[in-house]
Coordinates of C-alpha atoms and ligand atoms in Angstrom, one line a residue:
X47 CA 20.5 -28.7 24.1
X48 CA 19.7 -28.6 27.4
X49 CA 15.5 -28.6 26.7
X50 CA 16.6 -32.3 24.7
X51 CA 17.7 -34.0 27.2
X52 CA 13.9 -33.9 28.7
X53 CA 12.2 -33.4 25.4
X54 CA 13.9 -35.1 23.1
X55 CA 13.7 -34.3 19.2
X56 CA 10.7 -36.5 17.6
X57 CA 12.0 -38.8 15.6
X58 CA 10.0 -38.5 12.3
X59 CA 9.6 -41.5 10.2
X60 CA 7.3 -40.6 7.7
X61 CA 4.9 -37.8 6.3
X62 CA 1.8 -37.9 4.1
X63 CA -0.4 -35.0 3.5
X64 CA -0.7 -32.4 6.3
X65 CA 0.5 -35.0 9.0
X66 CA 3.9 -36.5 10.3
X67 CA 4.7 -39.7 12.2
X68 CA 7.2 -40.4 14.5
X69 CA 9.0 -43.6 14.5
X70 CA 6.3 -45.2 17.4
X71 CA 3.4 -44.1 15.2
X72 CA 1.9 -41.1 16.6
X73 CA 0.8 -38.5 14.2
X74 CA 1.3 -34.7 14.0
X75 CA -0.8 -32.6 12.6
X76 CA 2.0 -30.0 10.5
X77 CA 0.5 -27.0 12.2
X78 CA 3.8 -24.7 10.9
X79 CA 4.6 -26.5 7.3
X80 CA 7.3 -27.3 8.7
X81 CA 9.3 -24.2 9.0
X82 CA 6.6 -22.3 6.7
X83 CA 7.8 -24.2 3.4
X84 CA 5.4 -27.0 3.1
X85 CA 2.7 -25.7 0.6
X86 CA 0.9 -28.8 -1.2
X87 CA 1.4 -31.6 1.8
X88 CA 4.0 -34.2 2.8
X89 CA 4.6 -37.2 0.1
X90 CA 2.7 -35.5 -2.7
X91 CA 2.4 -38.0 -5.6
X92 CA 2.8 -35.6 -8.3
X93 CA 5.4 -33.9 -6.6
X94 CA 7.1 -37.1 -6.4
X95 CA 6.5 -38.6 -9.6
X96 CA 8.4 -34.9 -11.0
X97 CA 11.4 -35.5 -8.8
X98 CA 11.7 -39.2 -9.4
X99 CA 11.2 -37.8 -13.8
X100 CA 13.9 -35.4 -13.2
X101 CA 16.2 -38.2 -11.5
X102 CA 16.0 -40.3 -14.5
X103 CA 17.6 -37.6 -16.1
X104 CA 20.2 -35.4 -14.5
X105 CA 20.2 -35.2 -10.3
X106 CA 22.6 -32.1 -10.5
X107 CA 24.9 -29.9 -12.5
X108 CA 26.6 -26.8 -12.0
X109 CA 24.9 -23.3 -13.1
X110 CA 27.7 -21.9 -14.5
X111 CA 28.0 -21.8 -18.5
X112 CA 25.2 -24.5 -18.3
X113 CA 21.8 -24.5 -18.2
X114 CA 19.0 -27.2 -17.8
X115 CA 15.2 -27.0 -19.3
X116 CA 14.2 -27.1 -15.6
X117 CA 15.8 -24.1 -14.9
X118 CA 14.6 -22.4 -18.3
X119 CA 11.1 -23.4 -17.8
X120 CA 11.1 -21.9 -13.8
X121 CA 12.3 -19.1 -14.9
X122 CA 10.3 -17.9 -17.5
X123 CA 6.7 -19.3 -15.3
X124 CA 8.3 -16.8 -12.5
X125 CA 8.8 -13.9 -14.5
X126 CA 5.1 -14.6 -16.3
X127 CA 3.1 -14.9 -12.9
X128 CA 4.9 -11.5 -11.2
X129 CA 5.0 -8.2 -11.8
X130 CA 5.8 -7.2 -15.4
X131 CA 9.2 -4.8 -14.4
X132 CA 10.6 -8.0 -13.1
X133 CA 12.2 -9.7 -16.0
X134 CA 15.2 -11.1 -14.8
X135 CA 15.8 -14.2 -12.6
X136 CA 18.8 -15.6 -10.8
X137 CA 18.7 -18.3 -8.8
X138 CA 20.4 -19.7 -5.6
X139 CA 19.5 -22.1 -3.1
X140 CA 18.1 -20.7 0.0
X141 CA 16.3 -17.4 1.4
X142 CA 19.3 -16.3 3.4
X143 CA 21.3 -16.6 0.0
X144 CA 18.3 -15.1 -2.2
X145 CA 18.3 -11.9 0.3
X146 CA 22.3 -11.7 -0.4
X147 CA 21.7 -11.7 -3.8
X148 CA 19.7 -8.9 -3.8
X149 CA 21.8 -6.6 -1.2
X150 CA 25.4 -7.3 -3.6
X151 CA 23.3 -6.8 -6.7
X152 CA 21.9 -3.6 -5.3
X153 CA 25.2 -2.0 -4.1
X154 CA 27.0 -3.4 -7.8
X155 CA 24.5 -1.3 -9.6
X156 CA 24.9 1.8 -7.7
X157 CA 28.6 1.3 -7.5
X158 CA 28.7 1.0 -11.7
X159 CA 25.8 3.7 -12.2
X160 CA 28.1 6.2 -10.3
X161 CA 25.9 6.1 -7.7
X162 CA 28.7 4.1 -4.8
X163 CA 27.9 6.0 -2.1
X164 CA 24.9 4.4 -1.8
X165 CA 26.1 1.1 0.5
X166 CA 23.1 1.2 3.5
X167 CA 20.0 -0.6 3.3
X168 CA 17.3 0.5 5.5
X169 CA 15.3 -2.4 7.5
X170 CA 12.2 -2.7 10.1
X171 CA 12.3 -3.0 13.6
X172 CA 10.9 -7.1 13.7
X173 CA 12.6 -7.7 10.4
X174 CA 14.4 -11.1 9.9
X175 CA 15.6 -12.0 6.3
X176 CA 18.2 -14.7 7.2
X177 CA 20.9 -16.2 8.8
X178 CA 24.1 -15.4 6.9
X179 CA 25.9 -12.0 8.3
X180 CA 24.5 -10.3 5.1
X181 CA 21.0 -11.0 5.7
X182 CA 21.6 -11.0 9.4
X183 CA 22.8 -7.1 8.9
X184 CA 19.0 -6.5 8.1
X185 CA 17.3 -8.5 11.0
X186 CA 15.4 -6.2 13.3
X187 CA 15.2 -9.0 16.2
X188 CA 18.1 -8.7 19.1
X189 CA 17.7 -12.0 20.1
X190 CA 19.5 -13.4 16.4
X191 CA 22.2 -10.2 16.0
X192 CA 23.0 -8.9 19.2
X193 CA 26.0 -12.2 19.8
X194 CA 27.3 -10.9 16.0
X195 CA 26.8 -7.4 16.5
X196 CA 30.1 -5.9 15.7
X197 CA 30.6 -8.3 12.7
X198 CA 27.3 -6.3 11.2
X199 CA 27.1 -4.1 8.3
X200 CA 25.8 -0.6 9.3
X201 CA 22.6 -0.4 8.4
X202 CA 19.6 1.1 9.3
X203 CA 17.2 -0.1 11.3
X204 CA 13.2 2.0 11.0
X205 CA 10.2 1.3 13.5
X206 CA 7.5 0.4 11.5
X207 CA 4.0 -0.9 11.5
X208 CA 2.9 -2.6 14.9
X209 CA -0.8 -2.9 14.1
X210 CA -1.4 -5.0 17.9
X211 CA 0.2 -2.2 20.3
X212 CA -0.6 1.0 17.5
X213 CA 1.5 3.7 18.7
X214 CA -0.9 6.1 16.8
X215 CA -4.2 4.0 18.8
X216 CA -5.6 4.0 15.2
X217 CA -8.3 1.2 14.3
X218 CA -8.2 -1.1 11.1
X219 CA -10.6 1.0 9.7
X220 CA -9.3 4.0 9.9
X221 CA -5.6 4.0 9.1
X222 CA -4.1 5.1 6.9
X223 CA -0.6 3.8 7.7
X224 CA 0.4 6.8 9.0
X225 CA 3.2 4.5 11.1
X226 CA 4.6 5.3 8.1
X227 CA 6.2 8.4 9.4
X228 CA 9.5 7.2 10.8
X229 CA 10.5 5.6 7.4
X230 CA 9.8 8.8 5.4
X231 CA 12.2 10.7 7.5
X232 CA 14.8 8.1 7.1
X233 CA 14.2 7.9 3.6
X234 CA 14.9 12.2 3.9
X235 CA 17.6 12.0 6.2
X236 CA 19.7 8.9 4.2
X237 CA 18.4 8.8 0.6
X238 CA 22.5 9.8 0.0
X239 CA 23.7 6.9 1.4
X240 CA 20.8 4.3 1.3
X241 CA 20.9 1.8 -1.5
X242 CA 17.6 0.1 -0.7
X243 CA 14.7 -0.8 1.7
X244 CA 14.2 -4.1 2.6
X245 CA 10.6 -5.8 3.7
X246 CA 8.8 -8.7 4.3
X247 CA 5.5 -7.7 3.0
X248 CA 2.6 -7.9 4.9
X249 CA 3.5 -10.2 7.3
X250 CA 6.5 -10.4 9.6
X251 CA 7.2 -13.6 10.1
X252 CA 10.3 -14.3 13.0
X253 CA 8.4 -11.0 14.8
X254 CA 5.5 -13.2 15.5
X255 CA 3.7 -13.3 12.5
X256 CA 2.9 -9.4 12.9
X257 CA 0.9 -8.0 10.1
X258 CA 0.0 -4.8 8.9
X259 CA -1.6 -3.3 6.1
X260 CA -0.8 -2.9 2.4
X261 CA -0.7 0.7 2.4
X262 CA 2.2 0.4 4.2
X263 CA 3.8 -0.8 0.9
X264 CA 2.2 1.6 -1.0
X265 CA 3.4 4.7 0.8
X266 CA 6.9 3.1 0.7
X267 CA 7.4 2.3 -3.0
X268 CA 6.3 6.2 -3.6
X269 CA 9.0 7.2 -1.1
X270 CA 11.3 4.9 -2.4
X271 CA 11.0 6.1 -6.5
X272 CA 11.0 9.4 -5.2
X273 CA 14.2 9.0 -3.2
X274 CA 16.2 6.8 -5.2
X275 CA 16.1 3.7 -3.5
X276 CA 15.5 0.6 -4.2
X277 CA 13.0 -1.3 -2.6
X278 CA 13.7 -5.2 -2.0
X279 CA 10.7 -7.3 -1.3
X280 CA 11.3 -10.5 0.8
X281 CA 8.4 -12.8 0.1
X282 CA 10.2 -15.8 1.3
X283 CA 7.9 -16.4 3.8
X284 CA 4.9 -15.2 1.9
X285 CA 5.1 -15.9 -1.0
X286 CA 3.0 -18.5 -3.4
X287 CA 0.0 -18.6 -1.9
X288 CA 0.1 -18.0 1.5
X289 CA -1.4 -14.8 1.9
X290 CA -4.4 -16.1 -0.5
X291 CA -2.9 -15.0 -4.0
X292 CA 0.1 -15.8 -5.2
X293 CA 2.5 -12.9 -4.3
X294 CA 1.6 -9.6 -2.5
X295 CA 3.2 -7.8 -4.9
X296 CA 1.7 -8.9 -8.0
X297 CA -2.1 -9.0 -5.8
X298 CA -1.9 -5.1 -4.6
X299 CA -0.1 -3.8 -7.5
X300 CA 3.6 -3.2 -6.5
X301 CA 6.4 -3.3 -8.4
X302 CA 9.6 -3.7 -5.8
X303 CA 13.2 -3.3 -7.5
X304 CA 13.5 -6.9 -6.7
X305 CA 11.4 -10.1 -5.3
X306 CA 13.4 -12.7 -3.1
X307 CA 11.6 -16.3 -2.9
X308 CA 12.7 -19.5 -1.3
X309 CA 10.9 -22.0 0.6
X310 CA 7.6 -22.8 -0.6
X311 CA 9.0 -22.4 -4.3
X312 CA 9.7 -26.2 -4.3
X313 CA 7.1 -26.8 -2.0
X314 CA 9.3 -28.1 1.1
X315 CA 10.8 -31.0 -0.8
X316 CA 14.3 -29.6 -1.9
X317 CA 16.4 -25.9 -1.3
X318 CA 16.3 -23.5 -3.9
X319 CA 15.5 -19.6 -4.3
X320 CA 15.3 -16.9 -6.7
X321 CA 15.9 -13.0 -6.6
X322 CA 13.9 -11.2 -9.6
X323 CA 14.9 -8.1 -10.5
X324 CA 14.1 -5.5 -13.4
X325 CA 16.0 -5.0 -16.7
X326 CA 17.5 -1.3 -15.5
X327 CA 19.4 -3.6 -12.9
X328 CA 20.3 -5.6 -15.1
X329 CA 21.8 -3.4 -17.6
X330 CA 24.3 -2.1 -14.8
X331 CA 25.8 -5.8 -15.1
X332 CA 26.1 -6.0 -19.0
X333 CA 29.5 -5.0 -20.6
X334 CA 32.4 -6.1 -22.6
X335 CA 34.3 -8.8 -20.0
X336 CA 37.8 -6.1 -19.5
X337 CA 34.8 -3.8 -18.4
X338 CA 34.3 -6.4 -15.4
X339 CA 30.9 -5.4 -14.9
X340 CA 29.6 -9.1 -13.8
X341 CA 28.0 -10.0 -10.9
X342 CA 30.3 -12.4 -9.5
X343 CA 27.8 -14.7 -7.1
X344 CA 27.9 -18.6 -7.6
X345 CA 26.5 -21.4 -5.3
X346 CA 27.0 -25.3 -5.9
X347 CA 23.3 -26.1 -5.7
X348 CA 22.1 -23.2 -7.5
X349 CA 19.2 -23.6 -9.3
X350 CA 19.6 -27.3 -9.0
X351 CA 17.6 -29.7 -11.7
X352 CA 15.8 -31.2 -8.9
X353 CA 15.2 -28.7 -6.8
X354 CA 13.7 -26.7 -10.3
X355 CA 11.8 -29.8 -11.5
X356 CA 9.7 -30.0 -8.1
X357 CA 9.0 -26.1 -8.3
X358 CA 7.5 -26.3 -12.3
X359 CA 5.2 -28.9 -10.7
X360 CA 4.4 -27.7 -7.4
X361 CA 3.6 -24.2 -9.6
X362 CA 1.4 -25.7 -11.6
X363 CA -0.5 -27.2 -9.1
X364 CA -0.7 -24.4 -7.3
X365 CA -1.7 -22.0 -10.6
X366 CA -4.1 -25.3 -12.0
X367 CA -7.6 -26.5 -11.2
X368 CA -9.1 -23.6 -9.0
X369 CA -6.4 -23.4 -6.7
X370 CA -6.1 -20.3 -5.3
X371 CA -9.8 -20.1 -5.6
X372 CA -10.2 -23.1 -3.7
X373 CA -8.5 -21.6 -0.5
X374 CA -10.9 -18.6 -0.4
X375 CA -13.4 -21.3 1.7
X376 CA -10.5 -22.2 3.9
X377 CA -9.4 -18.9 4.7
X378 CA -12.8 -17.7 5.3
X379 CA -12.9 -20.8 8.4
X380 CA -9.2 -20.1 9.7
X381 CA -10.5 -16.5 10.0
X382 CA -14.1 -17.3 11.5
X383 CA -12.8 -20.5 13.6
X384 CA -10.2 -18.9 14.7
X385 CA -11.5 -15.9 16.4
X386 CA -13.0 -18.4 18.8
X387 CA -9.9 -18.0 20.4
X388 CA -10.3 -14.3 21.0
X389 CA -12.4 -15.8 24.0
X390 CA -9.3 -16.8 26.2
X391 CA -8.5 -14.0 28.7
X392 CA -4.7 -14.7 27.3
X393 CA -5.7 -13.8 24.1
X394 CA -4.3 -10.5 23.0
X395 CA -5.3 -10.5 19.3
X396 CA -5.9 -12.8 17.4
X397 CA -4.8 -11.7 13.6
X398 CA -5.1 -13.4 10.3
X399 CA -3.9 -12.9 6.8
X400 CA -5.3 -15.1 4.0
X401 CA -3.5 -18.8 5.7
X402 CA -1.8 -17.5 8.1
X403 CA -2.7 -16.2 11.6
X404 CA -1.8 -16.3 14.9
X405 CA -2.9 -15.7 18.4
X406 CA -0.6 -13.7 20.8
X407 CA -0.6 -14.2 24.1
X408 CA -0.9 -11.7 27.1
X409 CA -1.0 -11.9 31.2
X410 CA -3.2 -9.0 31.0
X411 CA -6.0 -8.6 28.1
X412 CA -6.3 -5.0 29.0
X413 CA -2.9 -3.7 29.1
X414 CA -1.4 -6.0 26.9
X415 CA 0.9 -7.0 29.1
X416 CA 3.4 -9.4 28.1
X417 CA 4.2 -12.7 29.9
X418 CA 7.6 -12.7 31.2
X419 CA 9.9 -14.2 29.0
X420 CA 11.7 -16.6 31.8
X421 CA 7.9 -18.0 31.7
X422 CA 8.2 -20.0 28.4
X423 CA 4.5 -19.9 27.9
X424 CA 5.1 -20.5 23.9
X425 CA 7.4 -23.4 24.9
X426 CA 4.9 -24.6 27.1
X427 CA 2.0 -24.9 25.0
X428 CA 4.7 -26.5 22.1
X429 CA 5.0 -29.1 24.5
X430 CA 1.0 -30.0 25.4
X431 CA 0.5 -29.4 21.1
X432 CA 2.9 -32.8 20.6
X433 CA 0.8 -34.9 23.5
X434 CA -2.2 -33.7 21.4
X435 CA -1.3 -34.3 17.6
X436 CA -0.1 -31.1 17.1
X437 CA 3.4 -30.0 15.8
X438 CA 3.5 -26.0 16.6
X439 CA 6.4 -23.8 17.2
X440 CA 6.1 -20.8 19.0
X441 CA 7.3 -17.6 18.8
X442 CA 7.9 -16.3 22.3
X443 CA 4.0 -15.8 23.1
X444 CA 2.9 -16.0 19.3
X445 CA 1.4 -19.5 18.6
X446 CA 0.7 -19.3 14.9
X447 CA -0.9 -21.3 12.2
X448 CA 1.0 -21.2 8.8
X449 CA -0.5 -25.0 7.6
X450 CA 0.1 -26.6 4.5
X451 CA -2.3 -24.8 2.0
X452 CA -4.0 -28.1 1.1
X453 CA -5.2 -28.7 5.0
X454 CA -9.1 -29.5 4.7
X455 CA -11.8 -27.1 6.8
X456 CA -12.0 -29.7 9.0
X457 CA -8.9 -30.0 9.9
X458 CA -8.6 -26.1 10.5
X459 CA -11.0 -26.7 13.0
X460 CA -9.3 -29.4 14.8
X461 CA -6.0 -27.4 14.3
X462 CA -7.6 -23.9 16.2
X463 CA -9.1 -26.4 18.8
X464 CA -6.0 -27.9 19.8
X465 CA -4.8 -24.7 20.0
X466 CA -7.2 -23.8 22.4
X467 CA -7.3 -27.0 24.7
X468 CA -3.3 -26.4 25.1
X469 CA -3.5 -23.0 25.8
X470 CA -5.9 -23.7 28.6
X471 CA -4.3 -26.8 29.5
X472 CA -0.6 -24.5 30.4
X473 CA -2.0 -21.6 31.3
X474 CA -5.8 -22.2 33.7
Ligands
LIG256 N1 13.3 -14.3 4.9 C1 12.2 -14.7 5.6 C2 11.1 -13.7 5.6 C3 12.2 -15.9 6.3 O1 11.0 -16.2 6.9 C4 13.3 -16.7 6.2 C5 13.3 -18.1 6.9 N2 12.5 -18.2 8.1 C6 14.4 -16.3 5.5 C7 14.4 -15.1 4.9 C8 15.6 -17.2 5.4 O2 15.4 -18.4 4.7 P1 16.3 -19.6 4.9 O3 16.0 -20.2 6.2 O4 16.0 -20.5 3.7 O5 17.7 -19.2 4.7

């Protein structure tokens, strides 16, 4: 509160496309979708028109002994475009609340399958997965648990893939996720007591957009069936089309006990979120009502008409007209552009994975040396993006690019070369 009262929160009046505009009229290029949910641009007309439809007929109702054809029709697109052992959906109306779902609905099926000492779920070092005390249990980061620490669920927390600073000193090319490791002994040592393993798959978003290789999932869902676990995929953050195909799970092949999705499922327009999950689970929840085998989990906004409305549409742009196909040209250019900034002496790595990258920052190239933390290097260059165009927001010395999917070639340019004038500007 203290940063405000020198830089102020930018007053934002308008949006249209990939840029915002203050109330004064300057413009911001969306550099972060705002908050990673922006997928298709600000003030989309079809997007629009689909709300403004759906307002005609019903704003909201609750989703309890009711349904709505928005709802109907979302589900039954999600379970067609993922994997085909996810056949049930069950909406809420964030990621925080989607990840909750999936933790209660993974200790009620061990609980009624016999199974209830399985009540830990195991999590990466980097993880985050949300806000609320559940999802919070799960977060690998200090900085958002430590202040709640003793309020936690006992979990456990697994190093895992940390591609930048390989403990292992492997090259892409050669590994074979062997990082691997600690997780297959936790999987040995726990598989009693663990109910599932939770992961946000290939990219780690809150840890600075820290990626690592699909192996890494592979290895897991093997370990996971062979163990007895489930294995909870959080593709809030990745999920429809960021990573170049639609989800990771349905691109490499996996089939995770359950999918969690939220914010780009409406497109940034309106909250909503869904938790897929597989008939097996599903079975541990049907019964007789004295059996009381119901998953008791309601939310006032879940799966809200509107909210469900702007996903159908924002899915069918998004699975229409060449789409996906249509990124492959843009992800080639945030890939090549973008490793001009490999040329900075602050420039660690610079890592990309279909439209998302980032460059993290180092005082030493060599060593890898962080900047010190009191430094505020990310805030810094925040700061010298907004008197350039550019709305960015750094994660400690990670300043990433996550644009909306519909920013133009040239515009990734201009995006990676603001990025560069303001990291020289803060830090020569
Ligand atoms: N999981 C991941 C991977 C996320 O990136 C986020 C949000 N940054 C969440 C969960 C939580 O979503 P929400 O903010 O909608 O609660």
């Amino acid at each position: 509160m203290k940063d405000h009262e020198t830089v102020p929160p930018i007053l934002i009046e308008r949006g249209e496309g990939v840029y915002l505009s203050d109330r004064e009229g300057n413009k911001y290029l969306d550099v972060i979708s705002s908050w990673w949910v922006n997928l298709l641009g600000h003030n989309h007309p079809r997007l629009n028109a689909a709300l403004s439809r759906q307002l005609d007929k019903v704003a909201h109702v609750m989703f309890a002994g009711v349904t709505h054809q928005p709802a109907i029709d979302l589900a039954e697109r999600l379970v067609a475009l993922t994997p085909d052992n996810l056949k049930k959906v069950f909406f809420s109306d964030n990621g925080s609340t989607a990840v909750e779902v999936a933790v209660k609905m993974s200790l009620q099926y061990w609980q009624q399958t016999g199974q209830g000492s399985k009540r830990k779920f195991a999590h990466l070092k980097g993880a985050y997965h949300g806000e609320t005390l559940g999802a919070l249990s799960l977060c690998g980061i200090d900085m958002f648990r430590d202040k709640f620490e003793p309020n936690l669920m006992a979990n456990v927390e697994v190093q895992g893939p940390d591609c930048f600073r390989c403990p292992y000193e492997l090259k892409p090319e050669s590994c074979q996720a062997e990082c691997f490791e600690p997780m297959h002994q936790t999987l040995e040592k726990h598989k009693e007591s663990l109910a599932g393993v939770i992961v946000e798959p290939l990219v780690q978003g809150a840890a600075g957009m820290k990626m690592y290789p699909p192996l890494y999932l592979k290895k897991l869902q093997d370990a996971c069936k062979a163990h007895n676990v489930h294995t909870i995929y959080d593709e809030i953050a990745v999920g429809f089309g960021r990573t170049g195909s639609l989800f990771v799970c349905g691109e490499h092949d996996l089939n995770p006990t359950f999918l969690c999705l939220s914010k780009g499922i409406t497109s940034g327009y309106l909250p909503l979120a869904a938790t897929l999950t597989e008939d097996e689970i599903y079975s541990a929840f049907y019964g007789e009502f004295s059996e009381m085998k119901l998953f008791i989990h309601s939310h006032s906004y879940s799966a809200n008409p509107l909210a469900c409305a702007v996903a159908n549409e924002s899915l069918s742009i998004l699975t229409g007209d060449d789409f996906l196909e249509n990124l492959k040209p843009k992800i080639r250019v945030l890939g090549e552009y973008g490793n001009k900034l490999n040329a900075l002496q602050w420039c660690g790595e610079f890592r990309q994975t279909g439209m998302i990258a980032a460059v993290e920052l180092v005082a030493n190239k060599k060593t890898k040396e962080e900047f010190p933390f009191e430094k505020r290097v990310g805030y810094q260059i925040y700061q010298e993006g907004l008197q350039r165009g550019a709305l960015m927001r750094p994660l400690g010395n990670v300043i990433y690019f996550i644009p909306p999917l519909v920013i133009s070639t040239d515009q990734i340019q201009m995006m990676i070369d603001t990025a560069y004038d303001c990291i020289q500007a803060v830090l020569d």
